[in-house]
Tab-separated table of N, CA and C in Angstrom:
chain	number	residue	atom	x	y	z
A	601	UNK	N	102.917	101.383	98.470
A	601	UNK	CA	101.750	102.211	98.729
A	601	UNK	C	102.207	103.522	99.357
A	602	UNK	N	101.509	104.683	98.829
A	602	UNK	CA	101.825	105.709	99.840
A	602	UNK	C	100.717	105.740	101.317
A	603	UNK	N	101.533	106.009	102.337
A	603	UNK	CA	100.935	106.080	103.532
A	603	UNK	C	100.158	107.628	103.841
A	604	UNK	N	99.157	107.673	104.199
A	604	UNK	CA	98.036	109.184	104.306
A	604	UNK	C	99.048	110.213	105.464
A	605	UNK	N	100.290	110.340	105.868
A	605	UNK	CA	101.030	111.164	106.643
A	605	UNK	C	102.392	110.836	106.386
A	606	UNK	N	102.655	111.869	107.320
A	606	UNK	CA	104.159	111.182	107.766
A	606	UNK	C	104.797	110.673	108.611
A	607	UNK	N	105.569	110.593	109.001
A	607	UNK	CA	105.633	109.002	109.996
A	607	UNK	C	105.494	110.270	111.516
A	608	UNK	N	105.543	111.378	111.330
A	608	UNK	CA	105.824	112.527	112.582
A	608	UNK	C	104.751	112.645	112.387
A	609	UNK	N	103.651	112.683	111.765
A	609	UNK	CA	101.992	112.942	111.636
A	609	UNK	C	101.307	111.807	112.255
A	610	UNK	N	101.701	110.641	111.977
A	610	UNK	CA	101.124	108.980	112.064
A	610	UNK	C	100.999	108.714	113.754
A	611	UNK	N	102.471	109.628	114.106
A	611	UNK	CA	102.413	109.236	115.579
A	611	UNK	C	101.519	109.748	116.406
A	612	UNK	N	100.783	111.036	115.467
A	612	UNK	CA	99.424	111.963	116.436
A	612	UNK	C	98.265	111.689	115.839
A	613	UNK	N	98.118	110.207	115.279
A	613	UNK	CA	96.989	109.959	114.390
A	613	UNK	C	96.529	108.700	115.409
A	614	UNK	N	94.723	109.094	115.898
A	614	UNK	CA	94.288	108.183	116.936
A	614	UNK	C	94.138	106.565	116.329
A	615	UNK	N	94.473	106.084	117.526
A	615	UNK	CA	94.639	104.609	117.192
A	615	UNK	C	92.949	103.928	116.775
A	616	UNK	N	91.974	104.510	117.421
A	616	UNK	CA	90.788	104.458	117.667
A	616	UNK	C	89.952	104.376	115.729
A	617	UNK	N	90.131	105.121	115.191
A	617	UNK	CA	89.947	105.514	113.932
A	617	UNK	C	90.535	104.915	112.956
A	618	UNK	N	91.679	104.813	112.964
A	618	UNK	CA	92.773	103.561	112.509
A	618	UNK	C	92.602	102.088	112.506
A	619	UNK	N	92.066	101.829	113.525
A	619	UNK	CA	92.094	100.229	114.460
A	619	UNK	C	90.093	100.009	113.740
A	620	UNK	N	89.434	101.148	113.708
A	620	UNK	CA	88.528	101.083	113.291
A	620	UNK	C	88.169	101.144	111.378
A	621	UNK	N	88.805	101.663	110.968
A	621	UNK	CA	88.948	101.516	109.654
A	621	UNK	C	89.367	100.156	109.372
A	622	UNK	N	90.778	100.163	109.928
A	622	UNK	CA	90.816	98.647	109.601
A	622	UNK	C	89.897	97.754	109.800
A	623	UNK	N	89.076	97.015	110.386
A	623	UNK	CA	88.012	96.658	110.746
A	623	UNK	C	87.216	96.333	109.802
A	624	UNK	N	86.813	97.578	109.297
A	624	UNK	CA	85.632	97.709	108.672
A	624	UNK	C	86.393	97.432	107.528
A	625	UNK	N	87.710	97.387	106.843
A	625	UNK	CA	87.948	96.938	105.708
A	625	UNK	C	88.123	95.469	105.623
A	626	UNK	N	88.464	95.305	106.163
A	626	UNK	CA	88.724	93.531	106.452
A	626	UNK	C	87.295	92.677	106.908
A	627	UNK	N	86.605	93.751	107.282
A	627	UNK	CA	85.415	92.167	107.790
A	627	UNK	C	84.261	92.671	106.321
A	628	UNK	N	84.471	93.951	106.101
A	628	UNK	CA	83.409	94.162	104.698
A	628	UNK	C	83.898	93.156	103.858
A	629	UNK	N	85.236	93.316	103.700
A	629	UNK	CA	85.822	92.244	102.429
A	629	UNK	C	86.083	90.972	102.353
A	630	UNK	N	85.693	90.414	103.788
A	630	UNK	CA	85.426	88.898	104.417
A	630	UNK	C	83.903	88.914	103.651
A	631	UNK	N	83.278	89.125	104.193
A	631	UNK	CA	81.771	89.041	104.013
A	631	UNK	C	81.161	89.577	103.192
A	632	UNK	N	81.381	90.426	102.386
A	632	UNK	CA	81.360	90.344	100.958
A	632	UNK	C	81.816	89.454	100.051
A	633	UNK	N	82.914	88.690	100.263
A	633	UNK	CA	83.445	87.876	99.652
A	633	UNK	C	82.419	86.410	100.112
A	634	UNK	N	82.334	86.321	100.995
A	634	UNK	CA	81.603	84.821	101.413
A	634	UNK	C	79.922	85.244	101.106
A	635	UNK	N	79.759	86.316	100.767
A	635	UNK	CA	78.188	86.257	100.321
A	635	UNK	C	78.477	85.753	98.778
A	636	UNK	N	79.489	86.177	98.171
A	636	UNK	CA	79.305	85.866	96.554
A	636	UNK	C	79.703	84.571	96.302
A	637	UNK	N	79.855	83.352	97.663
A	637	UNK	CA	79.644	82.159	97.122
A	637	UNK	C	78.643	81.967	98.113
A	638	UNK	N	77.506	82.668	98.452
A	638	UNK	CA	75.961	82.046	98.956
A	638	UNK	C	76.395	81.556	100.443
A	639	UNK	N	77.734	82.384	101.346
A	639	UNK	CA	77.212	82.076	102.649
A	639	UNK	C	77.352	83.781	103.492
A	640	UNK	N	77.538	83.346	105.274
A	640	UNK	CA	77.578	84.440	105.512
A	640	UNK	C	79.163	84.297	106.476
A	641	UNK	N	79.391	84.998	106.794
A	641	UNK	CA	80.668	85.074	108.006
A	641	UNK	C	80.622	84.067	109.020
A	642	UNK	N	79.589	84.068	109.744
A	642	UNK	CA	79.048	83.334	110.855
A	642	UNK	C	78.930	81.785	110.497
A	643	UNK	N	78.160	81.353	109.442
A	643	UNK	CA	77.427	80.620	108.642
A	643	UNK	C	79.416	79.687	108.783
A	644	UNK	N	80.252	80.170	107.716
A	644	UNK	CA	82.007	79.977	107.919
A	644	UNK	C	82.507	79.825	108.970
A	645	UNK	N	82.041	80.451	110.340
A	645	UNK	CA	82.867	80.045	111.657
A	645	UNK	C	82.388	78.460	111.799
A	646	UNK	N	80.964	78.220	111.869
A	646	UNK	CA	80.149	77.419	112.505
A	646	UNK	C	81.028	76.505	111.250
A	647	UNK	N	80.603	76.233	110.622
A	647	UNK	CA	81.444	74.949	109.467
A	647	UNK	C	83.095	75.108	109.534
A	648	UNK	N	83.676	75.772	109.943
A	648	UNK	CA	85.078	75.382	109.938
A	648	UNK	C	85.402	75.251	112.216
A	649	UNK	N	84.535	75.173	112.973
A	649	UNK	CA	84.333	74.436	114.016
A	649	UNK	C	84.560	73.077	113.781
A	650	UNK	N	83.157	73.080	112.991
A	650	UNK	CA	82.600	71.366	112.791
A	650	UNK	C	83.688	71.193	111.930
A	651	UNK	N	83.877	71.469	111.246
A	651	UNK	CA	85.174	70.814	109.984
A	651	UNK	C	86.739	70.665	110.703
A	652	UNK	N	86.571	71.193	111.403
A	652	UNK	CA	88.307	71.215	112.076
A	652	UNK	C	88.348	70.730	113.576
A	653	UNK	N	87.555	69.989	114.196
A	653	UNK	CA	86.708	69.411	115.184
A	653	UNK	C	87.898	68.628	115.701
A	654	UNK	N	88.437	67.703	116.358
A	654	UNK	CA	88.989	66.521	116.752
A	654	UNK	C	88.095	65.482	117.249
A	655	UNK	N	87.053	66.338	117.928
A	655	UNK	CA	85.587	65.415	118.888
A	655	UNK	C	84.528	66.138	118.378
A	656	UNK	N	83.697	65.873	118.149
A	656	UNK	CA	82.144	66.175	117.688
A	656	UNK	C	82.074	67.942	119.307
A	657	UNK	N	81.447	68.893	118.541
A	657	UNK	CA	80.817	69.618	119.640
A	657	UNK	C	79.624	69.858	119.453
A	658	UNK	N	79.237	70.055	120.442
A	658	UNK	CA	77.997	70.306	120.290
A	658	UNK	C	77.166	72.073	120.044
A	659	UNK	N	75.641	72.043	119.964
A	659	UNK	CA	75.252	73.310	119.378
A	659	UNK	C	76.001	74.078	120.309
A	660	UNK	N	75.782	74.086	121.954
A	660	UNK	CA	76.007	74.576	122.844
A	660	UNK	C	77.894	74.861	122.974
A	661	UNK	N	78.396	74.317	122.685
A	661	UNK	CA	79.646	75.086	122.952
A	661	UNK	C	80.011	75.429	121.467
A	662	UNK	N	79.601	75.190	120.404
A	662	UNK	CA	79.900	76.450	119.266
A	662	UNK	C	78.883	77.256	119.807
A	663	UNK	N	77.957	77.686	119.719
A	663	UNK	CA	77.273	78.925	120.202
A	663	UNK	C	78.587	79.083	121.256
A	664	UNK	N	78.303	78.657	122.341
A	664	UNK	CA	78.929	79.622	123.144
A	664	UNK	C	80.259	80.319	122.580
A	665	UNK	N	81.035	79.508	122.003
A	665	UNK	CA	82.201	80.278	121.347
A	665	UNK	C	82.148	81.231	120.581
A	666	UNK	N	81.494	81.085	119.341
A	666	UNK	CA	81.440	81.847	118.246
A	666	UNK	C	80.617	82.943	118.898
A	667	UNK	N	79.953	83.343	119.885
A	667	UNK	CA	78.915	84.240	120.105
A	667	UNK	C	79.564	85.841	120.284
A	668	UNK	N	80.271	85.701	120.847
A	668	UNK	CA	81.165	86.880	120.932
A	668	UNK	C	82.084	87.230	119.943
A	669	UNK	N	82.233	86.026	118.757
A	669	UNK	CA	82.846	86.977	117.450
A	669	UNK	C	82.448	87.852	116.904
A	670	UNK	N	82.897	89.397	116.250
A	670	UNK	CA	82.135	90.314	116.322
A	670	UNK	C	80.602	91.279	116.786
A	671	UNK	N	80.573	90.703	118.232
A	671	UNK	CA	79.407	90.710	118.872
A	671	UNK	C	78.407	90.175	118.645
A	672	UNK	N	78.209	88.625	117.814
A	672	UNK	CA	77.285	88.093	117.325
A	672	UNK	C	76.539	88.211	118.351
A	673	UNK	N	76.560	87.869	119.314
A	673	UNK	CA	75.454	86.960	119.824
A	673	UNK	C	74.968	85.738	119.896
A	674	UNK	N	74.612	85.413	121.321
A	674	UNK	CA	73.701	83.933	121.133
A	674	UNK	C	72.447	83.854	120.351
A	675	UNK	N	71.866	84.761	120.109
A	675	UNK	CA	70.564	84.681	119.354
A	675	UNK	C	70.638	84.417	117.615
A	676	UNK	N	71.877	85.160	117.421
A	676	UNK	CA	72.563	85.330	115.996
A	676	UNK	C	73.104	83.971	115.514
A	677	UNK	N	73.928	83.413	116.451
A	677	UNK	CA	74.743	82.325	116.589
A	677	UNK	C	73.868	80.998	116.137
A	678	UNK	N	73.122	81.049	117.234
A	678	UNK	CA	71.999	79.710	117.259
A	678	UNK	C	70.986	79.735	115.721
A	679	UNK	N	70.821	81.060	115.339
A	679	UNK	CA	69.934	81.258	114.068
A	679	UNK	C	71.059	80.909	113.067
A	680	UNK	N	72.214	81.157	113.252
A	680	UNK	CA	73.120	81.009	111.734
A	680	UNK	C	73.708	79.186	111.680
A	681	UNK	N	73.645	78.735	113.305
A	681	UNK	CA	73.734	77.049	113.275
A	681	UNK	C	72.181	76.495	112.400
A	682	UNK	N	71.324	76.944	112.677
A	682	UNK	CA	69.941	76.895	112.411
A	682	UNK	C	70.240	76.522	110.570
A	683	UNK	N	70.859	77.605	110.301
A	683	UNK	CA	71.004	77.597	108.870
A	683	UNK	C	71.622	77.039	108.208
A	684	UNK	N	72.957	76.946	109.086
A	684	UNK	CA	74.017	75.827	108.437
A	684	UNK	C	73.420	74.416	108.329
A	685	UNK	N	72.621	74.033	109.218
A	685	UNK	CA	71.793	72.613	109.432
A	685	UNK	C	71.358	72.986	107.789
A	686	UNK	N	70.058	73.859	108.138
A	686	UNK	CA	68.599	73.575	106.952
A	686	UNK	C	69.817	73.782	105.501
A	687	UNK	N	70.871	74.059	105.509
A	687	UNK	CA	71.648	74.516	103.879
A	687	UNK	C	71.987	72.467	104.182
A	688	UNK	N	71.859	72.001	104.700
A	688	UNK	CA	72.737	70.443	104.840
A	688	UNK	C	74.110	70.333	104.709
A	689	UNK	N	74.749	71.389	105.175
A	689	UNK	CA	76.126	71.087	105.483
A	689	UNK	C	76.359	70.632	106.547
A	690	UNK	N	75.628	70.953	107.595
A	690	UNK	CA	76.134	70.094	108.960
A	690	UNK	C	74.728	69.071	109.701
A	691	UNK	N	75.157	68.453	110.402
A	691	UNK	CA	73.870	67.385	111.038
A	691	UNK	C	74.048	67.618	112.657
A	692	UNK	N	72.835	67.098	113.125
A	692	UNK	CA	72.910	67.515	114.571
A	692	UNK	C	72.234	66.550	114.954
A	693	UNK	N	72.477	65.269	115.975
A	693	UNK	CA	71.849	64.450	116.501
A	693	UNK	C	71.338	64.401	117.637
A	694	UNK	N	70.443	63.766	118.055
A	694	UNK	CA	70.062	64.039	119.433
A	694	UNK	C	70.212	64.378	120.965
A	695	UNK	N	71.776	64.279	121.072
A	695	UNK	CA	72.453	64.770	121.883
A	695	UNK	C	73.189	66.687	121.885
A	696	UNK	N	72.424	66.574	120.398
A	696	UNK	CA	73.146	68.248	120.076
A	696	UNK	C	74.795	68.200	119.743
A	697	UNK	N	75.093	67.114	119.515
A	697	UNK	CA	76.405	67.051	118.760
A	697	UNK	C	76.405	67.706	116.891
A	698	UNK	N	77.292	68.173	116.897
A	698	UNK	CA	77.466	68.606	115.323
A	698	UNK	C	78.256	67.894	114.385
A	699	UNK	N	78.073	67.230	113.027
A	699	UNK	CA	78.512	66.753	112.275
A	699	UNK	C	78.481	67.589	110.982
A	700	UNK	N	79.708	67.316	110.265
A	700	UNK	CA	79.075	68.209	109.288
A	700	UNK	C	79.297	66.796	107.881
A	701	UNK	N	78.771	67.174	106.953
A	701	UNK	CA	78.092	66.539	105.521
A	701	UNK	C	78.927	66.517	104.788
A	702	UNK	N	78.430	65.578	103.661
A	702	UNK	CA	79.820	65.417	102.469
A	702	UNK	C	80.009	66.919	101.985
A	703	UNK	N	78.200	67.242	101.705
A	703	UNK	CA	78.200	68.783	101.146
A	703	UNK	C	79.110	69.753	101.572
A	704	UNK	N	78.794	70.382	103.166
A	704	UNK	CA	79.205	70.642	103.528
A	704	UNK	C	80.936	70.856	104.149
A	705	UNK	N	81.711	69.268	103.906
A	705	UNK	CA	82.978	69.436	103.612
A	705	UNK	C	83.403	69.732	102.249
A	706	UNK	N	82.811	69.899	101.359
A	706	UNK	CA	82.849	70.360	99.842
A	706	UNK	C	83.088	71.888	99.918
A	707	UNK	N	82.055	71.930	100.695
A	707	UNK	CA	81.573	74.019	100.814
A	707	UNK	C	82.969	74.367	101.631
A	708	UNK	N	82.814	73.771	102.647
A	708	UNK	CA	83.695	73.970	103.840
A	708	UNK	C	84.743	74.194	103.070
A	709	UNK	N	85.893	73.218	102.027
A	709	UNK	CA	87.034	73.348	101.591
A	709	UNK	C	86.685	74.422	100.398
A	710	UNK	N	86.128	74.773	99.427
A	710	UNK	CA	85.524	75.760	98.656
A	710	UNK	C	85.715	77.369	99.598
A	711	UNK	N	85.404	77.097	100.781
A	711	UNK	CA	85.476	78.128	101.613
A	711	UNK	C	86.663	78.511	101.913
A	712	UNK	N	87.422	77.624	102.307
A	712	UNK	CA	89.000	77.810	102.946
A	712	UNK	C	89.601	78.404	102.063
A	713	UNK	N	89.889	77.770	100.727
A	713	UNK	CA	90.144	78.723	99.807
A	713	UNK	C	90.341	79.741	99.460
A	714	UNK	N	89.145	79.924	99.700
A	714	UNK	CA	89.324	81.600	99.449
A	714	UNK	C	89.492	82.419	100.684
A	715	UNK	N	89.066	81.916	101.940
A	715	UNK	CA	89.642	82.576	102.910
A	715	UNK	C	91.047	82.448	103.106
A	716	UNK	N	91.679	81.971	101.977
A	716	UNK	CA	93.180	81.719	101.825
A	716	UNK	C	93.731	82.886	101.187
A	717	UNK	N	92.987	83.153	100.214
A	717	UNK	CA	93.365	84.100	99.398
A	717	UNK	C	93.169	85.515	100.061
A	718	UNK	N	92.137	85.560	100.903
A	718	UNK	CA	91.661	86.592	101.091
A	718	UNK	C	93.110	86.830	102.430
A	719	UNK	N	93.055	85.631	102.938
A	719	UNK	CA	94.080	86.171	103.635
A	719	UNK	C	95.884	86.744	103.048
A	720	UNK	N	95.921	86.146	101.933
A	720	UNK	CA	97.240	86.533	100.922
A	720	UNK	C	97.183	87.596	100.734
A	721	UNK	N	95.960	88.216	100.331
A	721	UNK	CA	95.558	89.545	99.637
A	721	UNK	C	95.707	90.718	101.116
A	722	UNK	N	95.559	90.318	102.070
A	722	UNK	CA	95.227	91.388	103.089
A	722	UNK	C	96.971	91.246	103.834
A	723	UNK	N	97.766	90.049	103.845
A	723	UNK	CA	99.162	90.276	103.951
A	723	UNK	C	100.081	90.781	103.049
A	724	UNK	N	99.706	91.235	101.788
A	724	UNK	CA	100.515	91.340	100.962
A	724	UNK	C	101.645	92.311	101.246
A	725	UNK	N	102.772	92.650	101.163
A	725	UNK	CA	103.839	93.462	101.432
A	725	UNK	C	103.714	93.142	103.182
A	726	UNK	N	103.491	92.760	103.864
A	726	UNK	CA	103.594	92.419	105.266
A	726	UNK	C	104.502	91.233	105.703
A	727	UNK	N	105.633	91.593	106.750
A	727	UNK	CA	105.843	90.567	107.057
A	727	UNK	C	105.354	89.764	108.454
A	728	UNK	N	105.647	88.741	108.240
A	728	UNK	CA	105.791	88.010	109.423
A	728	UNK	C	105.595	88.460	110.637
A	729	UNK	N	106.603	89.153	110.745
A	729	UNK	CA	107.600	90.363	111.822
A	729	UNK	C	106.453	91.350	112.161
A	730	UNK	N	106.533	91.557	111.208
A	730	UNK	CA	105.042	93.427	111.060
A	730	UNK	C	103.911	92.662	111.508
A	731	UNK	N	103.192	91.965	111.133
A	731	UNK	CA	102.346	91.460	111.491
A	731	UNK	C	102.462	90.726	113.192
A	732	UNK	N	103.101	90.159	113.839
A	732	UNK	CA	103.498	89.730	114.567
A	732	UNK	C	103.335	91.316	116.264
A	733	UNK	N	104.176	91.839	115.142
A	733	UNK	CA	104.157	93.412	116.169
A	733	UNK	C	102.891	93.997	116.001
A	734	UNK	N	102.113	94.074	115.192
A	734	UNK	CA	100.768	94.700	114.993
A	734	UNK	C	99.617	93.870	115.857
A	735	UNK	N	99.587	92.704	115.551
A	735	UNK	CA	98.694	91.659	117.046
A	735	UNK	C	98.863	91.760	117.967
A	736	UNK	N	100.673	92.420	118.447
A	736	UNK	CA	100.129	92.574	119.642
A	736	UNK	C	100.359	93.823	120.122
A	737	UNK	N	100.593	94.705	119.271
A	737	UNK	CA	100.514	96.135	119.898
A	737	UNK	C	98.608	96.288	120.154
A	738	UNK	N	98.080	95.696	119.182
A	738	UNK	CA	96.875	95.916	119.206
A	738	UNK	C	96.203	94.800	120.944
A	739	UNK	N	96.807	93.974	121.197
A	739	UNK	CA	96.406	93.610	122.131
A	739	UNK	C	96.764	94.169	123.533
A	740	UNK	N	97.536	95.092	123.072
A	740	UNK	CA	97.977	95.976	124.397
A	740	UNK	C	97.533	97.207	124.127
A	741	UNK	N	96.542	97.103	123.280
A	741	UNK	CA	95.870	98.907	123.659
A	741	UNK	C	94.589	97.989	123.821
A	742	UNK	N	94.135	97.094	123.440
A	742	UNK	CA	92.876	96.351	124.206
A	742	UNK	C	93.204	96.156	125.973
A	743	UNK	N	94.213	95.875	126.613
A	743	UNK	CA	94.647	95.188	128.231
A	743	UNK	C	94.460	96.654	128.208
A	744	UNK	N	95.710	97.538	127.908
A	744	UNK	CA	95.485	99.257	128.534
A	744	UNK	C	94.439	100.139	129.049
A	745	UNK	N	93.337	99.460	128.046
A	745	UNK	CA	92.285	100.052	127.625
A	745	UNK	C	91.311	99.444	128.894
A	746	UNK	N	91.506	98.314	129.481
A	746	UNK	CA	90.688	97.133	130.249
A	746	UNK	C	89.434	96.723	129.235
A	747	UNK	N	89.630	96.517	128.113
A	747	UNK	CA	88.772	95.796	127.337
A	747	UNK	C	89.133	94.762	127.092
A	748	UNK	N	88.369	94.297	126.760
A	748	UNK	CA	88.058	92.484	126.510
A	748	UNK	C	88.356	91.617	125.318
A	749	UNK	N	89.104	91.091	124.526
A	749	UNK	CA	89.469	90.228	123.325
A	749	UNK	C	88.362	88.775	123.659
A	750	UNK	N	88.251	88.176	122.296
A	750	UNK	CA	86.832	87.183	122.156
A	750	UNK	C	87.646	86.068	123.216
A	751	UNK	N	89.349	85.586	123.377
A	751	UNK	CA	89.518	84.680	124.024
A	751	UNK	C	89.785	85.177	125.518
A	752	UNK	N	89.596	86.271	126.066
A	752	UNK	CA	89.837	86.112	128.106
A	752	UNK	C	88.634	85.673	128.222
C-alpha cells in the first residue's frame, strides 16, 4: 500500500485524527458486516459473553461489562440483551442468569466466523510485532492523555 506521507511528514501527523479514522474504519466495517447477517455489534458482544461463559452470568454483569464498549451504555446494553432474548438466541431464568440456545450457538458460531475473517482482512500485511507495538503505543497515549480504556 502506499502510505498518505512520508515517514518525516507521518511524524507531524496528529495522532487524534489517525487513531480516529481508524476507528471509524474498523467499527463501520464490523457493523456493517454483522448487519448483513441480521445482527448488530452489541447484539455479538452479548452472545459471545453467553457463548464463551465458563459459569452462567447474569443480565447484570453483562450489562455492566459490555456498557462501556463503545460508549454503549446501560440503557443500550439492557435493550440489545432485550433483543438477543426476543431473537431466541439466549434464555434468561429467574435469577437473571443467561443461557444461550441451540439457535443461538448456531448464530453465535456463524458469527465468529466471520468475525474471523474480518479480523484476517483488517491484519493483513501486519505483523504480530506491529500489531503488538500499535496496542500499546495506543494505550500510552490513552494513560498520557489520563483517559480511560473499557478495562481500568
Amino acid at each position: 500500500m502506499e502510505y498518505s506521507h512520508s515517514d518525516a511528514e507521518l511524524l507531524r501527523q496528529p495522532i487524534g485524527y489517525w487513531s480516529w479514522a481508524a476507528y471509524k474504519a474498523v467499527v463501520t466495517r464490523i457493523q456493517s458486516t454483522l448487519a448483513e447477517i441480521g445482527t448488530t455489534q452489541p447484539q455479538w458482544w452479548v452472545l459471545a459473553q453467553i457463548a464463551n461463559a465458563d459459569t452462567a452470568k447474569t443480565r447484570g454483569e453483562v450489562s455492566r461489562l459490555l456498557r462501556n464498549y463503545l460508549d454503549s451504555g446501560a440503557d443500550v446494553m439492557e435493550s440489545e440483551i432485550d433483543a438477543t432474548i426476543a431473537r431466541g438466541w439466549i434464555t434468561e431464568d429467574a435469577e437473571g442468569r443467561l443461557g444461550i440456545t441451540a439457535e443461538g450457538r448456531a448464530f453465535y458460531d456463524k458469527a465468529a466466523a466471520l468475525q474471523g475473517e474480518l479480523e484476517a482482512e483488517r491484519r493483513a500485511g501486519i505483523s504480530d510485532e506491529e500489531y503488538l507495538t500499535t496496542l500499546k503505543v495506543l494505550q500510552r497515549f490513552i494513560h498520557n492523555t489520563g483517559g480511560r480504556a473499557w478495562h481500568h
